[in-house]
């Protein structure tokens, strides 16, 4: 996902990006959503790595990463207790 693609949607609470063949996230893919996004669905894509973009989403409570090619989840490990629902 390109940087700042959602920057004008700052009040968005749910973002469904499943089944979009997404391979990479830029470090600023979710710029502008940091304060309000609560649910993010990235399931059934082609992600193999996560970067710091997800950890910037301070209100995120539900995250779907199922059916990807993830190798390492270190970038969400420190905040894992904050999730109400984490699907891998």
XYZ file of N, CA and C in Angstrom:
264
model
N 0.840 -1.190 0.000
C 0.000 0.000 0.000
C 0.879 1.244 0.000
N 0.561 2.191 -0.796
C 1.366 3.414 -0.844
C 1.254 4.224 0.448
N 2.225 5.060 0.721
C 2.175 5.915 1.912
C 0.991 6.875 1.870
N 0.394 7.089 3.018
C -0.642 8.109 3.239
C -1.870 7.958 2.334
N -2.139 6.765 1.858
C -3.266 6.552 0.951
C -4.614 6.824 1.626
N -4.680 6.678 2.949
C -5.928 6.900 3.682
C -5.907 8.189 4.504
N -4.990 9.084 4.228
C -4.774 10.265 5.066
C -5.987 11.185 5.183
N -6.879 11.168 4.212
C -8.051 12.047 4.259
C -9.273 11.358 4.879
N -9.080 10.164 5.414
C -10.177 9.398 6.011
C -9.954 9.232 7.514
N -9.568 10.288 8.174
C -9.134 10.206 9.568
C -10.207 9.740 10.542
N -11.473 9.810 10.200
C -12.517 9.355 11.127
C -12.908 7.895 10.901
N -12.257 7.213 9.987
C -12.550 5.821 9.671
C -12.296 4.924 10.878
N -13.233 4.041 11.194
C -13.086 3.126 12.323
C -12.831 1.689 11.887
N -13.314 1.308 10.703
C -13.150 -0.047 10.185
C -12.603 0.025 8.769
N -11.565 -0.766 8.505
C -10.956 -0.802 7.183
C -10.807 -2.256 6.753
N -11.526 -2.636 5.691
C -11.508 -4.002 5.184
C -10.693 -4.049 3.901
N -9.517 -4.642 4.000
C -8.610 -4.740 2.858
C -8.330 -6.200 2.512
N -9.189 -7.090 2.936
C -8.982 -8.513 2.679
C -9.164 -8.830 1.191
N -8.459 -9.873 0.750
C -8.546 -10.380 -0.631
C -8.193 -9.321 -1.678
N -7.104 -8.590 -1.447
C -6.663 -7.564 -2.385
C -5.266 -7.813 -2.950
N -4.700 -8.971 -2.677
C -3.372 -9.328 -3.183
C -2.285 -8.349 -2.738
N -2.452 -7.762 -1.569
C -1.471 -6.803 -1.036
C -0.209 -7.557 -0.635
N 0.930 -7.106 -1.141
C 2.211 -7.743 -0.834
C 3.010 -6.977 0.207
N 2.904 -5.657 0.187
C 3.708 -4.847 1.101
C 2.883 -3.690 1.666
N 3.319 -3.245 2.834
C 2.771 -2.054 3.475
C 3.912 -1.072 3.635
N 3.681 0.161 3.307
C 4.721 1.156 3.581
C 4.618 1.552 5.053
N 5.625 2.167 5.569
C 5.606 2.553 6.983
C 4.547 3.603 7.274
N 4.055 4.287 6.240
C 3.010 5.299 6.403
C 1.703 4.930 5.691
N 1.487 3.654 5.448
C 0.255 3.233 4.760
C -1.002 3.675 5.495
N -0.948 3.667 6.819
C -2.139 3.986 7.604
C -2.059 5.370 8.249
N -1.223 6.229 7.686
C -1.077 7.600 8.165
C -2.447 8.298 8.133
N -2.801 8.952 9.214
C -4.071 9.636 9.324
C -5.132 8.815 10.029
N -4.893 7.515 10.162
C -5.859 6.633 10.816
C -5.452 6.283 12.245
N -4.347 6.805 12.708
C -3.765 6.423 13.993
C -4.702 6.618 15.179
N -5.539 7.628 15.149
C -6.363 7.984 16.307
C -7.715 7.296 16.367
N -8.227 6.803 15.242
C -9.592 6.280 15.251
C -9.778 4.851 14.780
N -8.871 4.306 13.982
C -9.096 2.978 13.415
C -9.131 1.918 14.509
N -10.207 1.137 14.552
C -10.396 0.092 15.569
C -10.329 -1.314 14.990
N -10.705 -1.467 13.724
C -10.728 -2.785 13.088
C -10.003 -2.721 11.752
N -9.057 -3.645 11.557
C -8.298 -3.718 10.313
C -8.282 -5.163 9.832
N -8.786 -5.393 8.635
C -8.800 -6.731 8.050
C -7.840 -6.764 6.869
N -6.741 -7.459 7.064
C -5.745 -7.660 6.009
C -5.666 -9.129 5.623
N -6.698 -9.889 5.938
C -6.719 -11.319 5.663
C -6.698 -11.631 4.176
N -6.181 -12.806 3.859
C -6.157 -13.327 2.482
C -5.479 -12.381 1.495
N -4.309 -11.909 1.893
C -3.462 -11.116 1.012
C -2.166 -11.877 0.797
N -1.107 -11.201 0.452
C 0.190 -11.851 0.214
C 1.296 -11.239 1.062
N 0.929 -10.782 2.229
C 1.911 -10.155 3.131
C 2.852 -11.200 3.715
N 4.140 -10.912 3.703
C 5.102 -11.793 4.360
C 5.762 -11.101 5.550
N 5.767 -9.785 5.560
C 6.354 -9.014 6.660
C 5.407 -7.887 7.063
N 5.467 -7.529 8.321
C 4.761 -6.351 8.808
C 5.800 -5.313 9.167
N 5.457 -4.068 8.996
C 6.365 -3.013 9.420
C 5.690 -2.201 10.517
N 6.239 -1.104 10.879
C 5.727 -0.304 11.981
C 4.390 0.364 11.744
N 3.839 0.254 10.554
C 2.584 0.949 10.256
C 1.432 0.476 11.134
N 1.360 -0.798 11.441
C 0.266 -1.321 12.271
C 0.445 -0.917 13.730
N 1.659 -0.894 14.203
C 1.890 -0.533 15.604
C 1.556 0.930 15.903
N 1.422 1.750 14.879
C 1.052 3.162 15.069
C -0.447 3.346 15.300
N -1.232 2.310 15.059
C -2.688 2.388 15.194
C -3.067 2.160 16.650
N -3.094 3.226 17.423
C -3.234 3.153 18.881
C -4.590 2.668 19.373
N -5.646 2.800 18.576
C -6.983 2.368 19.002
C -7.381 1.032 18.398
N -6.463 0.396 17.667
C -6.765 -0.863 16.997
C -7.086 -1.952 18.014
N -8.245 -2.596 17.858
C -8.677 -3.641 18.780
C -8.897 -4.973 18.093
N -9.134 -4.947 16.774
C -9.352 -6.183 16.018
C -8.474 -6.160 14.774
N -7.679 -7.210 14.609
C -6.743 -7.303 13.488
C -6.818 -8.694 12.895
N -7.091 -8.773 11.591
C -7.118 -10.047 10.889
C -5.929 -10.108 9.944
N -5.061 -11.080 10.177
C -3.899 -11.305 9.322
C -3.904 -12.719 8.747
N -5.032 -13.404 8.828
C -5.111 -14.797 8.388
C -4.871 -14.924 6.887
N -4.414 -16.113 6.498
C -4.196 -16.449 5.094
C -3.256 -15.482 4.372
N -2.151 -15.167 5.028
C -1.047 -14.418 4.448
C 0.185 -15.311 4.499
N 1.321 -14.786 4.177
C 2.573 -15.547 4.191
C 3.533 -14.987 5.237
N 2.994 -14.632 6.377
C 3.781 -13.944 7.397
C 4.884 -14.829 7.957
N 6.066 -14.240 8.054
C 7.244 -14.921 8.568
C 7.546 -14.492 9.994
N 7.280 -13.241 10.312
C 7.675 -12.686 11.604
C 6.591 -11.734 12.109
N 6.205 -11.897 13.374
C 5.190 -11.028 13.973
C 5.758 -10.143 15.079
N 7.061 -9.940 15.108
C 7.689 -9.151 16.173
C 7.099 -7.752 16.321
N 6.668 -7.152 15.248
C 6.208 -5.768 15.314
C 4.851 -5.595 15.972
N 4.107 -6.674 16.176
C 2.850 -6.543 16.919
C 2.949 -7.209 18.278
N 4.034 -7.915 18.556
C 4.182 -8.673 19.797
C 4.039 -7.823 21.050
N 4.631 -6.656 21.079
C 4.603 -5.823 22.283
C 3.214 -5.284 22.596
N 2.343 -5.194 21.598
C 0.997 -4.661 21.801
C -0.080 -5.734 21.746
N 0.315 -6.992 21.748
C -0.648 -8.066 21.519
C -1.741 -8.123 22.583
N -1.452 -7.737 23.802
C -2.467 -7.778 24.870
C -3.546 -6.716 24.693
N -3.335 -5.747 23.834
C -4.318 -4.689 23.610
C -5.439 -5.111 22.661
N -5.227 -6.180 21.910
C -6.218 -6.628 20.937
C -7.355 -7.379 21.618
N -8.584 -7.061 21.224
C -9.732 -7.854 21.645
C -9.861 -9.067 20.743
N -9.467 -8.913 19.465
C -9.525 -10.015 18.515
C -8.340 -9.943 17.578
N -7.538 -11.011 17.576
C -6.383 -11.119 16.689
C -6.509 -12.435 15.954
N -6.632 -12.385 14.642
C -6.785 -13.584 13.830
C -5.536 -13.751 12.969
N -4.901 -14.906 13.123
C -3.657 -15.175 12.374
C -3.850 -16.342 11.435
